[in-house]
PDB file of C-alpha atoms in Angstrom:
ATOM      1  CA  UNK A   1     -58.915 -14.689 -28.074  1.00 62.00           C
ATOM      2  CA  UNK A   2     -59.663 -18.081 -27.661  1.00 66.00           C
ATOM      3  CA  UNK A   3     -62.138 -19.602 -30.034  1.00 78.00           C
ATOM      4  CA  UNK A   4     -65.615 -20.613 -28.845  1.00 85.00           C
ATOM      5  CA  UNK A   5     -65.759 -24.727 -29.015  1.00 92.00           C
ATOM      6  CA  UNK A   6     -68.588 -25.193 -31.403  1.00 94.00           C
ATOM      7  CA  UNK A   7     -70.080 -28.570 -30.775  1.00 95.00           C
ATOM      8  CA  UNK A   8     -72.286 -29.100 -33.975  1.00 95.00           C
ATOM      9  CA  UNK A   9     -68.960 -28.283 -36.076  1.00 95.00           C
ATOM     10  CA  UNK A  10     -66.575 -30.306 -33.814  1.00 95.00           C
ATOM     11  CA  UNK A  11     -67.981 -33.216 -32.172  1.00 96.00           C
ATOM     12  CA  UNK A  12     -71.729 -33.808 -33.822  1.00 96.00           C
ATOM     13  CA  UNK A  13     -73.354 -36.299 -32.488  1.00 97.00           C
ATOM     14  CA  UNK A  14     -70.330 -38.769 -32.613  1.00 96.00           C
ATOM     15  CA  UNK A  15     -69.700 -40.663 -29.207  1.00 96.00           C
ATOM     16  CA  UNK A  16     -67.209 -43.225 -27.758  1.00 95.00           C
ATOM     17  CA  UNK A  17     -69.692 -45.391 -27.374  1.00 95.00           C
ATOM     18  CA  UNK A  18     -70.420 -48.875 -29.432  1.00 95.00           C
ATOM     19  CA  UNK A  19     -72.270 -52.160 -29.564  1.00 96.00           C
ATOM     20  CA  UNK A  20     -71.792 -55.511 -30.388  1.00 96.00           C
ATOM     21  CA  UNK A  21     -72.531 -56.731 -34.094  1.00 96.00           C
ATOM     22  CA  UNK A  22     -76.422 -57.108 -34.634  1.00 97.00           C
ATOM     23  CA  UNK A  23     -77.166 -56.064 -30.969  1.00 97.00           C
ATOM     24  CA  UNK A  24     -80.283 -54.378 -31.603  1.00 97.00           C
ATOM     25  CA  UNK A  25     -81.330 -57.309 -33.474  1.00 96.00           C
ATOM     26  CA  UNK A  26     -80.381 -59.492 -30.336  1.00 97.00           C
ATOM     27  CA  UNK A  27     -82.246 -56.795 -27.922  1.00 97.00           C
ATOM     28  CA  UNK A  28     -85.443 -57.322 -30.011  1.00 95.00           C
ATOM     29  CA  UNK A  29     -85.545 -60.829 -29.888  1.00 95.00           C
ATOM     30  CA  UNK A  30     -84.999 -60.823 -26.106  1.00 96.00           C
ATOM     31  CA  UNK A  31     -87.399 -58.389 -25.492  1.00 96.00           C
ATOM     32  CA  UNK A  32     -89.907 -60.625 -27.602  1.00 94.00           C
ATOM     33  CA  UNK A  33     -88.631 -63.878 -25.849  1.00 95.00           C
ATOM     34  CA  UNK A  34     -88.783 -62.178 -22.195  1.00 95.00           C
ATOM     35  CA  UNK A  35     -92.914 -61.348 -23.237  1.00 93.00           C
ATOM     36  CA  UNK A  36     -92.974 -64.755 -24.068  1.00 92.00           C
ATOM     37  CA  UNK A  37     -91.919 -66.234 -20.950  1.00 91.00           C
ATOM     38  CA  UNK A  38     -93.845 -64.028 -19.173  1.00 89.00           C
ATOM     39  CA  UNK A  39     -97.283 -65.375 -21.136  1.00 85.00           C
ATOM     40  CA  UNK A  40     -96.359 -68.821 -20.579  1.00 87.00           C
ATOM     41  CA  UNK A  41     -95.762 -68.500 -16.660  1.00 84.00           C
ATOM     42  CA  UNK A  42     -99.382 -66.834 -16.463  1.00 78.00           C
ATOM     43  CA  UNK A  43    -100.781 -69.705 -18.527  1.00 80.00           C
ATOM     44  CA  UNK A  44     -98.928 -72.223 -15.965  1.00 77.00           C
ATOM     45  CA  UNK A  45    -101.234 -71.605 -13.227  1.00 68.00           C
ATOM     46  CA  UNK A  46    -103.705 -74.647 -14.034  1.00 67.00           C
ATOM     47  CA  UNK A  47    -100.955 -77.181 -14.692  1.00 60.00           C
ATOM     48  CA  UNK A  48    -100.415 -75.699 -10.474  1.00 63.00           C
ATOM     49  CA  UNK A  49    -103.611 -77.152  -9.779  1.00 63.00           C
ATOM     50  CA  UNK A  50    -102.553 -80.692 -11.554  1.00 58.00           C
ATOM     51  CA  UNK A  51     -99.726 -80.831  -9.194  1.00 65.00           C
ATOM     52  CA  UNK A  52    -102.469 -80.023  -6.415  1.00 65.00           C
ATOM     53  CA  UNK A  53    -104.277 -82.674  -7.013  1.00 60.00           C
ATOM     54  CA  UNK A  54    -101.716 -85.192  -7.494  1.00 61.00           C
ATOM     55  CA  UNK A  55    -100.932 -84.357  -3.882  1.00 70.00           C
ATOM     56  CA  UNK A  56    -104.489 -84.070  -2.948  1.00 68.00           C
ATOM     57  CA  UNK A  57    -104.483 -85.941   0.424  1.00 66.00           C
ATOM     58  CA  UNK A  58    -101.925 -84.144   2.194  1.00 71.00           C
ATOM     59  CA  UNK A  59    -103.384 -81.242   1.016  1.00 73.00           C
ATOM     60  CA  UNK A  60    -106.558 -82.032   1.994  1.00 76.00           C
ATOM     61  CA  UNK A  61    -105.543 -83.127   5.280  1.00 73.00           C
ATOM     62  CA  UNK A  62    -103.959 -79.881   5.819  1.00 76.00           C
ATOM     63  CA  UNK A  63    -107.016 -77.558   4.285  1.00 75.00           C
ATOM     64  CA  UNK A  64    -109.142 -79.833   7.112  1.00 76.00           C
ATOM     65  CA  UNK A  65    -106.767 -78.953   9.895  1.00 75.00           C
ATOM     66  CA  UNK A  66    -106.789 -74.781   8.791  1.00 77.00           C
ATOM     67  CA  UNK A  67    -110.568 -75.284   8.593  1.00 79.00           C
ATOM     68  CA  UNK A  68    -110.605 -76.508  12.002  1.00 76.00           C
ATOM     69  CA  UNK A  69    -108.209 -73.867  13.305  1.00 75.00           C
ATOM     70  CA  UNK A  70    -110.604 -71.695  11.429  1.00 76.00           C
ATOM     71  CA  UNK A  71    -113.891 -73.232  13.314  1.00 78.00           C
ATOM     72  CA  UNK A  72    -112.073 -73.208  16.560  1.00 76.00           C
ATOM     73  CA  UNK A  73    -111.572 -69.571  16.488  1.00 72.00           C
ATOM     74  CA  UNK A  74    -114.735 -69.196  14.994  1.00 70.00           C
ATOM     75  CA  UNK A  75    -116.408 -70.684  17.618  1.00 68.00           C
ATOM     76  CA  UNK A  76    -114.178 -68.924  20.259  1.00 67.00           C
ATOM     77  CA  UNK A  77    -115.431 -65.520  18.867  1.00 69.00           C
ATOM     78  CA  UNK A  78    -118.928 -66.395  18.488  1.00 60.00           C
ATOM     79  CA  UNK A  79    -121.739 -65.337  21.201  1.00 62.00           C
ATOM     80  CA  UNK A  80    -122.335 -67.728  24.251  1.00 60.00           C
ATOM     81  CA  UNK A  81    -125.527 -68.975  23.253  1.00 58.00           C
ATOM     82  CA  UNK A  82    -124.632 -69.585  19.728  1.00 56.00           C
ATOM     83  CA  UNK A  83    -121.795 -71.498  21.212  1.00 52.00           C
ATOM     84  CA  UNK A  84    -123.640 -74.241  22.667  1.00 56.00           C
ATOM     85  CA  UNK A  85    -125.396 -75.084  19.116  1.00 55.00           C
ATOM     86  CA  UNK A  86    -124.076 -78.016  17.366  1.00 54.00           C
ATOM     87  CA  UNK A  87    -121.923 -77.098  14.711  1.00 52.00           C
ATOM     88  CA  UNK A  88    -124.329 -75.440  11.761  1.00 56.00           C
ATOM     89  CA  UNK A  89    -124.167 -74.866   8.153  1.00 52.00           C
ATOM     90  CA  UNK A  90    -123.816 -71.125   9.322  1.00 63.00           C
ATOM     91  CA  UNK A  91    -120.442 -71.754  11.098  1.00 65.00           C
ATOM     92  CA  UNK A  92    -119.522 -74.133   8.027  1.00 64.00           C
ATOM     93  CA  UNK A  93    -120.236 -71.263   5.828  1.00 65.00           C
ATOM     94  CA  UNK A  94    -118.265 -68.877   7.931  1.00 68.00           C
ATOM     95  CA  UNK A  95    -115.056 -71.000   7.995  1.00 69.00           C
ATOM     96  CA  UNK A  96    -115.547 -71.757   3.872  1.00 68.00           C
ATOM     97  CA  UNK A  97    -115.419 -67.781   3.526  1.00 69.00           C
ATOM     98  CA  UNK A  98    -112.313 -67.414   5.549  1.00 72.00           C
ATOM     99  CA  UNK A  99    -110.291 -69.609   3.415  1.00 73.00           C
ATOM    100  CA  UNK A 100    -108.114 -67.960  -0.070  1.00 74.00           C
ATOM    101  CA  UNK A 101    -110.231 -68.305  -3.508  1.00 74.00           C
ATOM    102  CA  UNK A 102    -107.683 -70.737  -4.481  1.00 73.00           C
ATOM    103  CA  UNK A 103    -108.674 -72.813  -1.780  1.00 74.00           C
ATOM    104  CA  UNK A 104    -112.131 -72.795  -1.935  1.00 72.00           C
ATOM    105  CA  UNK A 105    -112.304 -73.463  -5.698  1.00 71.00           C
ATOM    106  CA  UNK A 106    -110.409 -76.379  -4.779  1.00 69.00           C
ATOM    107  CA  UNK A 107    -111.658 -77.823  -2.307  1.00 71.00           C
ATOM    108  CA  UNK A 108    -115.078 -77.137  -4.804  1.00 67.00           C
ATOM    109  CA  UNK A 109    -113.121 -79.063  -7.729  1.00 65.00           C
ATOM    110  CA  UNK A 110    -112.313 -82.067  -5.232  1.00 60.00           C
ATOM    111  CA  UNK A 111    -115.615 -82.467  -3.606  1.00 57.00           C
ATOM    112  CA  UNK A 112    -117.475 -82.054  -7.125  1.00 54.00           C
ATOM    113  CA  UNK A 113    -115.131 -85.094  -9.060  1.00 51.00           C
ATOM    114  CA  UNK A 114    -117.180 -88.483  -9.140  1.00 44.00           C
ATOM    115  CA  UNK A 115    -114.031 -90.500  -9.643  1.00 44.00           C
ATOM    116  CA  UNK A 116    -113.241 -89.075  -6.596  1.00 46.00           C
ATOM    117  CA  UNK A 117    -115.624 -91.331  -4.585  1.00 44.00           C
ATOM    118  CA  UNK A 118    -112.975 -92.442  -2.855  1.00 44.00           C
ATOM    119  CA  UNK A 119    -112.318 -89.437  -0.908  1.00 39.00           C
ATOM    120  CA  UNK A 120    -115.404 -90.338   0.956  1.00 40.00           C
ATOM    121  CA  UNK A 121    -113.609 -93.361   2.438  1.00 41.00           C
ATOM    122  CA  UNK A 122    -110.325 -91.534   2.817  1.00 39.00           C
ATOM    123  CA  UNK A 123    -108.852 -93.053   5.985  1.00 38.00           C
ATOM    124  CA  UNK A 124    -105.802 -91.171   7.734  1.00 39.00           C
ATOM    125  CA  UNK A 125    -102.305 -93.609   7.259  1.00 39.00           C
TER     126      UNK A 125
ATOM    127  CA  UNK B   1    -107.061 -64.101 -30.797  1.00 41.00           C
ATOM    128  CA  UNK B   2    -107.004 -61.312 -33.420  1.00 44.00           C
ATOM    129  CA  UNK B   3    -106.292 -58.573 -30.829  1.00 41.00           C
ATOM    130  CA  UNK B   4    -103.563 -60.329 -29.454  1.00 48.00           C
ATOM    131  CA  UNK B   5    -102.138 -60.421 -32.616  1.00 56.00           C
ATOM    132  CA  UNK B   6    -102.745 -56.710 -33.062  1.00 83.00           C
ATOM    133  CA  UNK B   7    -101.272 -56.043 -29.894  1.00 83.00           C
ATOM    134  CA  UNK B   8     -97.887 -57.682 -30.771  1.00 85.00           C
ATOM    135  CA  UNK B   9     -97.730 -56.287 -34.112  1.00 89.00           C
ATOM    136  CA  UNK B  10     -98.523 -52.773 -32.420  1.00 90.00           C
ATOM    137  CA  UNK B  11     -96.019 -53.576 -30.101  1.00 93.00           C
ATOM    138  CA  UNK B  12     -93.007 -55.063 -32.838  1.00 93.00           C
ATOM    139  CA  UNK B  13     -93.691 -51.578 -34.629  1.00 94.00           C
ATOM    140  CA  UNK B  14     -92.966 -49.655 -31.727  1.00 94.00           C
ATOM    141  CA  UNK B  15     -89.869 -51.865 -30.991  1.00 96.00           C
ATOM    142  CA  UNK B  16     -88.501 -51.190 -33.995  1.00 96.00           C
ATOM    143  CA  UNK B  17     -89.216 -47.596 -34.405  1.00 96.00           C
ATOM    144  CA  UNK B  18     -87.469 -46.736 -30.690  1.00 97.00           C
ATOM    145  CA  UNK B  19     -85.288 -49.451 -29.721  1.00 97.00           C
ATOM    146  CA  UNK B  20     -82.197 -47.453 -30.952  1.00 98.00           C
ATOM    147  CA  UNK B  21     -82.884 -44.042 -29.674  1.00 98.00           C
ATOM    148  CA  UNK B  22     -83.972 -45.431 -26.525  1.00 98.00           C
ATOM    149  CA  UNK B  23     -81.171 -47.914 -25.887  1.00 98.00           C
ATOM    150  CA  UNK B  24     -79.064 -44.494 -26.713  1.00 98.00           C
ATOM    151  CA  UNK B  25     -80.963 -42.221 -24.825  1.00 98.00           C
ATOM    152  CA  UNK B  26     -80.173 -44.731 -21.643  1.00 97.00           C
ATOM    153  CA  UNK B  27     -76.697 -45.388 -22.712  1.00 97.00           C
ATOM    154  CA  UNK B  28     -75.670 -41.381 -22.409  1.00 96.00           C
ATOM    155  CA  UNK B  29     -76.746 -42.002 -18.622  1.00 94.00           C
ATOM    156  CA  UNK B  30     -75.434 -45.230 -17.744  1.00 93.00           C
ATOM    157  CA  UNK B  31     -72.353 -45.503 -20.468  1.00 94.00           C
ATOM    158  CA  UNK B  32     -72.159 -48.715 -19.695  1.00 93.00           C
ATOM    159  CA  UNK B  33     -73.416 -51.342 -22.685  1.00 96.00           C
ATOM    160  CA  UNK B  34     -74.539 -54.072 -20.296  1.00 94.00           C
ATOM    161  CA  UNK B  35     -76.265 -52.054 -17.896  1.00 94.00           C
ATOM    162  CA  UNK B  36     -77.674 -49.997 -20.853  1.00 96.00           C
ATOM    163  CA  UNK B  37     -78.906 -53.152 -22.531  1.00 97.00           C
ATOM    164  CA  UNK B  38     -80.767 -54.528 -19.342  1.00 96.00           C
ATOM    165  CA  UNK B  39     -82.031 -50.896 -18.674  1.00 97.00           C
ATOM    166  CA  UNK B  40     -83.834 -50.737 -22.239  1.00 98.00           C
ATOM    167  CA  UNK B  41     -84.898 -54.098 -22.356  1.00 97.00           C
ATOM    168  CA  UNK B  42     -86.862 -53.581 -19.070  1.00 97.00           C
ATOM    169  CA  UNK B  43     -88.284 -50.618 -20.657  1.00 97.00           C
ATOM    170  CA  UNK B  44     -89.685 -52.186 -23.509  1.00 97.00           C
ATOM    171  CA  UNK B  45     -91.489 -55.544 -21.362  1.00 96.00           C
ATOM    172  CA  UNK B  46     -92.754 -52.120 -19.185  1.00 95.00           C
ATOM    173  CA  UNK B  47     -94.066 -50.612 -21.813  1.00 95.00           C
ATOM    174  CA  UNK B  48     -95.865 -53.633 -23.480  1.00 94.00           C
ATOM    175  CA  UNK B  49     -96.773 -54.417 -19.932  1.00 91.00           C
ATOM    176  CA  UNK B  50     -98.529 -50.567 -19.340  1.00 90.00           C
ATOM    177  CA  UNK B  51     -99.173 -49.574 -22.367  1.00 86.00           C
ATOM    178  CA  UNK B  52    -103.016 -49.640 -21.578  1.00 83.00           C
ATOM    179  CA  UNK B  53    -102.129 -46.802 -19.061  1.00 83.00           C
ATOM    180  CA  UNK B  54    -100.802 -44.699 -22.172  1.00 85.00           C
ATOM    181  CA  UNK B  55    -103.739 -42.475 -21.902  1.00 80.00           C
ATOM    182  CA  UNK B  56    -102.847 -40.346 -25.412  1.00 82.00           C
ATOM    183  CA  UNK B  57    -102.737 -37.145 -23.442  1.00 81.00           C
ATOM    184  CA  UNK B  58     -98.830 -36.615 -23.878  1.00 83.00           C
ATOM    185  CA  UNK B  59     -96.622 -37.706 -26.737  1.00 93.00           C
ATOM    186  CA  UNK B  60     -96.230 -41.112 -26.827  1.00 94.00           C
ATOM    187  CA  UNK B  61     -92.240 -40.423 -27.569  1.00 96.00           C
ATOM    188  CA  UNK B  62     -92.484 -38.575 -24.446  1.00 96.00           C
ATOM    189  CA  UNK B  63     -94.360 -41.187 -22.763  1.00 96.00           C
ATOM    190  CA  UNK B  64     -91.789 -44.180 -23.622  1.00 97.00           C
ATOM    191  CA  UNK B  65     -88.553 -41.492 -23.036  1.00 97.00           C
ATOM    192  CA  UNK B  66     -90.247 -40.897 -19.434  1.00 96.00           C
ATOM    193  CA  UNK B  67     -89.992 -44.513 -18.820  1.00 96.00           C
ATOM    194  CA  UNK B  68     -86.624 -44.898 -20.267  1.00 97.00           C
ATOM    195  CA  UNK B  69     -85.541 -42.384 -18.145  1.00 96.00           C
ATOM    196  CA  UNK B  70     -86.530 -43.409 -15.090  1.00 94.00           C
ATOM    197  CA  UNK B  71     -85.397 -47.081 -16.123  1.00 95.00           C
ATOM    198  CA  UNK B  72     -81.712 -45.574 -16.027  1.00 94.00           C
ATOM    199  CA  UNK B  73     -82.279 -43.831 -12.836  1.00 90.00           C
ATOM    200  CA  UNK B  74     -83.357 -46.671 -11.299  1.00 90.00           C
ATOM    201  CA  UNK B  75     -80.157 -49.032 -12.675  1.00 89.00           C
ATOM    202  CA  UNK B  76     -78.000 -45.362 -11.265  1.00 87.00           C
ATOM    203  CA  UNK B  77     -79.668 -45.765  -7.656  1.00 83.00           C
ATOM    204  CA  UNK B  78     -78.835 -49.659  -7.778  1.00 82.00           C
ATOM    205  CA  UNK B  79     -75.292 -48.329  -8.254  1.00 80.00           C
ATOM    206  CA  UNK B  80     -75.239 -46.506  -4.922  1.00 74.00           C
ATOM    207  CA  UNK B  81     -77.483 -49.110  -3.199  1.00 74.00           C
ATOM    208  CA  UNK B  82     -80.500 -47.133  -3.312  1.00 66.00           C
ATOM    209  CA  UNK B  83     -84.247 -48.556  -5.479  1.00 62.00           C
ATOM    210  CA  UNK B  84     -83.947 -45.528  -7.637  1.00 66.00           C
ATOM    211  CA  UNK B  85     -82.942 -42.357  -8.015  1.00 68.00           C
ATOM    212  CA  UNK B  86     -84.757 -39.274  -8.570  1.00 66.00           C
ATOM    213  CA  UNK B  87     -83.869 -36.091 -10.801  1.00 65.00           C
ATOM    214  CA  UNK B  88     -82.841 -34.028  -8.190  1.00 62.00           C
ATOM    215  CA  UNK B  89     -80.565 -36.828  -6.556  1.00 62.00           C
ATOM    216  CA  UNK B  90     -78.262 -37.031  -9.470  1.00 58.00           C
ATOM    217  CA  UNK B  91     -75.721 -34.183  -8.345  1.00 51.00           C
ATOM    218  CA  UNK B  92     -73.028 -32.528 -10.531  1.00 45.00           C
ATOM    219  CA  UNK B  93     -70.649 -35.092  -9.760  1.00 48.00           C
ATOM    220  CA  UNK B  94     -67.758 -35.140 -12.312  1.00 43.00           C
ATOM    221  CA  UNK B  95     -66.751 -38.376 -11.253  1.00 46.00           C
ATOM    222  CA  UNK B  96     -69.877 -39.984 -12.336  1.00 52.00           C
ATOM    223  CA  UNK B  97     -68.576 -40.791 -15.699  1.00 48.00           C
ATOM    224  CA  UNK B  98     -66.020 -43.196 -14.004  1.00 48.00           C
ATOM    225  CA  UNK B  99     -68.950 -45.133 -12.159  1.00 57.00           C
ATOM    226  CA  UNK B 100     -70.221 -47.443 -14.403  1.00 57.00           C
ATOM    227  CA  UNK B 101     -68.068 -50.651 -15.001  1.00 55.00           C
ATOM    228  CA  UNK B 102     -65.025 -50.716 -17.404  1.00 61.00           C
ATOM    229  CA  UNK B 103     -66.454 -52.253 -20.620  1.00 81.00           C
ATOM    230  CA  UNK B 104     -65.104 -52.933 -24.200  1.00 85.00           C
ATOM    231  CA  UNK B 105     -67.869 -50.895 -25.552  1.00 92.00           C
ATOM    232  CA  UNK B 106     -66.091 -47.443 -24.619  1.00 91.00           C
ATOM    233  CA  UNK B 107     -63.429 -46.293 -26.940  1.00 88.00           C
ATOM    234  CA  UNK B 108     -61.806 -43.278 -26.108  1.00 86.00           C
ATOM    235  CA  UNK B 109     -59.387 -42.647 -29.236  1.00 90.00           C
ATOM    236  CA  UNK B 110     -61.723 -40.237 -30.573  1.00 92.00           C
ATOM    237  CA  UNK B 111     -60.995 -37.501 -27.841  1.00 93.00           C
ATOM    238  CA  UNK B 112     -63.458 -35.135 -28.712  1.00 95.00           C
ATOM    239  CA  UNK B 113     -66.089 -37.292 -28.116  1.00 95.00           C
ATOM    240  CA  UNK B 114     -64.908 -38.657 -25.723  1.00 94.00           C
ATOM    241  CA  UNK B 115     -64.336 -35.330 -23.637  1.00 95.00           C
ATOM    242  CA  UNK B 116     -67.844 -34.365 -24.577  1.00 96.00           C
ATOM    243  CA  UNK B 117     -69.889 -36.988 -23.051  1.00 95.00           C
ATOM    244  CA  UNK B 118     -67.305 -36.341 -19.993  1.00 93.00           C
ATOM    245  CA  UNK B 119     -69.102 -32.691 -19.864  1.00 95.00           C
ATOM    246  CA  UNK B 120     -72.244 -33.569 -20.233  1.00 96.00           C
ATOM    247  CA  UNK B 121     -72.605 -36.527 -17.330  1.00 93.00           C
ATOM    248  CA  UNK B 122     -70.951 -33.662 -15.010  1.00 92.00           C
ATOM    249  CA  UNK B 123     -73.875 -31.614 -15.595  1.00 93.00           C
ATOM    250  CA  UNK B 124     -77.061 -31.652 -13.267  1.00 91.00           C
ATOM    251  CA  UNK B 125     -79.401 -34.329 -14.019  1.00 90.00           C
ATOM    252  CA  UNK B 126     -82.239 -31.829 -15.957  1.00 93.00           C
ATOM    253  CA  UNK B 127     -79.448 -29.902 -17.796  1.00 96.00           C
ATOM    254  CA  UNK B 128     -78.226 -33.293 -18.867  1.00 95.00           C
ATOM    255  CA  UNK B 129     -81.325 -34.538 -19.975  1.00 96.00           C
ATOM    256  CA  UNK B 130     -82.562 -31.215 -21.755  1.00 97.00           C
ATOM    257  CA  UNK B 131     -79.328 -31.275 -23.550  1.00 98.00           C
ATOM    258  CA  UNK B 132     -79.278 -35.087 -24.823  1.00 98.00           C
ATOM    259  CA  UNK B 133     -82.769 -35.066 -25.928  1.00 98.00           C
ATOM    260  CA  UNK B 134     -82.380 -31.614 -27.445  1.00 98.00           C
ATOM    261  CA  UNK B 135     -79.109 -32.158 -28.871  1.00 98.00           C
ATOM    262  CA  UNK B 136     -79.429 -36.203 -29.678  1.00 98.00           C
ATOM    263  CA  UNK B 137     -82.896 -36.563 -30.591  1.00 98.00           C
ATOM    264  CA  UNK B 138     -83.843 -33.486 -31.484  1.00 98.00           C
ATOM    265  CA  UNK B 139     -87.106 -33.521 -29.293  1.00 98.00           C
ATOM    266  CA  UNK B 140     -88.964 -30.566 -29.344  1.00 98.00           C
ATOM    267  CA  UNK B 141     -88.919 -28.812 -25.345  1.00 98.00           C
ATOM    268  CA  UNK B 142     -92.659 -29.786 -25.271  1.00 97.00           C
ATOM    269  CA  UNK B 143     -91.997 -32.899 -25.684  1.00 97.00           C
ATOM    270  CA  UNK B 144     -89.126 -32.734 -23.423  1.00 97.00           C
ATOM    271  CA  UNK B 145     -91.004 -31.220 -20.693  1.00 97.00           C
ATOM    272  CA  UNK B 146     -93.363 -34.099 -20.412  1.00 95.00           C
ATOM    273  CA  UNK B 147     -90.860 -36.952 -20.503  1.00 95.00           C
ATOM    274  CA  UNK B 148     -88.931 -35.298 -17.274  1.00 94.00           C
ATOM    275  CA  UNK B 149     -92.495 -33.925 -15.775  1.00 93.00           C
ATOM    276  CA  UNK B 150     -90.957 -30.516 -16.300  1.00 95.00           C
ATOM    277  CA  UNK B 151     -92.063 -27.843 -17.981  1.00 96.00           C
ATOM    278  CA  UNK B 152     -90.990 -26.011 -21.696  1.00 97.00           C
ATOM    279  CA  UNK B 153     -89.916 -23.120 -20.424  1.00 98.00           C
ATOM    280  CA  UNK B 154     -87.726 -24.428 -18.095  1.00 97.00           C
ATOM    281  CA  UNK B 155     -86.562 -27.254 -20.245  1.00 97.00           C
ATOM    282  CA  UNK B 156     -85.005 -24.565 -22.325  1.00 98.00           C
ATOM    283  CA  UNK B 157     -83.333 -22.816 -20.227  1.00 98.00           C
ATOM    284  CA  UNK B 158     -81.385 -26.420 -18.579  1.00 97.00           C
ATOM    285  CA  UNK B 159     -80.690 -26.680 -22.461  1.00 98.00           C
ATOM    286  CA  UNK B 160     -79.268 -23.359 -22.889  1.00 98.00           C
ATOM    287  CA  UNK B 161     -77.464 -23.471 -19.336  1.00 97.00           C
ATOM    288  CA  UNK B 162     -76.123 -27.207 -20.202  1.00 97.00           C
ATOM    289  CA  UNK B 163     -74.659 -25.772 -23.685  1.00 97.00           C
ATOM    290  CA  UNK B 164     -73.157 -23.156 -21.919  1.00 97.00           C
ATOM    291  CA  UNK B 165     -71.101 -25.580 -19.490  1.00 96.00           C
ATOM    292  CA  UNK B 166     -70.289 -27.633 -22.270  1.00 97.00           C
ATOM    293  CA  UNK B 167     -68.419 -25.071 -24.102  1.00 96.00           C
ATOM    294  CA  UNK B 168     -66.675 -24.042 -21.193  1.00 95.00           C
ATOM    295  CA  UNK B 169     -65.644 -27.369 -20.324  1.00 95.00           C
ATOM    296  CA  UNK B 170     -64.436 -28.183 -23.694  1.00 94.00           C
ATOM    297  CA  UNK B 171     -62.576 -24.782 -24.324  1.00 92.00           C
ATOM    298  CA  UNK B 172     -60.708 -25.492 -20.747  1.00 85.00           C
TER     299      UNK B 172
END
């Protein structure tokens, strides 16, 4: 009668498997250094804005062409009568919401610098 | 400031305490070192990531071994080109050993053990499971039952059934 394999007795918990020297050493250190990474590319985002402004006139040329998109389908979708006033604060107000956060908080930052005077004169090249 | 720190204290503890029996636990699925090493670092940055969704109702051993888990399942579904795979997609496939890259982390001299780890990646998925975690770990089928959303009952019974089709496959 063949004897039952008993795996406790014959095998424990022995495996072919290995690892390199000081591996789980090394897999704590990237796990740390991967959570690391990860913190610094959230805390990036302002140095974003930096490059933003740095570039701030084509940018600003193109948030005032998707505002005017925006304000010509605006005014498109707006009633007949309310069509014929002159461009309000109400319609400017509309087209502001439509635009992303990031947008508007820049376009808030730009407008709100004094050494930025000079956007007041900004003449198209 | 002081949370933070807390957090990543917390957090080194945790490491330390489960990095090996995790990075094992993955390994018995994947065999492959490389893919085992990517597997349980992901689990660790998911589990630092989520761990304000631990809500304490379950073990938190079970907790992190359900992530684990599904961690190697979904490195197995990249394997066949899928996102992941589930528990009931990994089929008794005795071939399944032989999928995972060659790698110099595999020594087969000891036979035994070698032969054993052969029977156990044949079994279904839950058998397999029940049996490493019982068997390996030494996780108690409560525990078990919550890391594979199963329940205790039936967690013994894929442990019983799995040691059953080891033997067999060994005595053969």
């Amino acid at each position: 009668m063949k004897k039952e394999f008993n795996i406790e007795q014959e095998v424990g918990k022995r495996m072919p498997y290995s690892t390199p020297d000081g591996f789980f050493d090394q897999l704590e250190d990237n796990i740390m250094a991967q959570l690391k990474e990860e913190k610094k590319e959230e805390s990036r985002r302002p140095a974003v804005m930096r490059v933003l402004r740095s570039n701030w006139k084509s940018i600003i040329s193109l948030s005032v062409a998707a505002c005017a998109a925006v304000l010509l389908v605006v005014r498109h979708n707006v009633p007949e009568e309310e069509a014929q006033q002159p461009y309000g604060f109400n319609n400017v107000e509309l087209a502001y919401s439509n635009l992303s956060t990031e947008d508007q908080q820049f376009l808030i930052e730009i407008y709100s610098e004094s050494e930025d005077e000079e956007l007041f004169n900004y003449e198209e090249n | 400031m002081a949370v933070n720190a807390d957090k990543e204290k917390g957090f080194r503890l945790l490491l330390a305490s489960y990095k090996e029996s995790i990075y094992w636990h993955i390994r018995r699925m994947v065999v492959s070192h490389a893919d085992a090493e990517d597997a349980a670092q992901e689990t660790f940055v998911r589990i630092f990531r989520n761990f304000s969704q631990y809500s304490g109702n379950s073990s938190l051993k079970a907790w992190i071994f359900r992530i684990a888990t599904n961690e190697a399942l979904r490195l197995l579904g990249k394997r066949k080109g899928k996102d992941t795979l589930s528990l009931d997609d990994l089929t008794t496939d005795p071939t399944r050993a032989h999928d995972a890259p060659p790698d110099s982390y595999y020594n087969d001299s000891d036979k035994v053990a070698a032969r054993l780890q052969q029977a156990i990646l044949t079994l279904p998925a839950k058998q397999q499971l029940a049996f490493n975690m019982r068997y390996y770990d030494e996780m108690p089928y409560e525990e078990i039952a919550e890391a594979t959303g199963s329940t205790a009952a039936s967690m013994k019974m894929n442990y019983s059934l799995a040691k059953e089709k080891i033997i067999k496959f060994m005595t053969e």
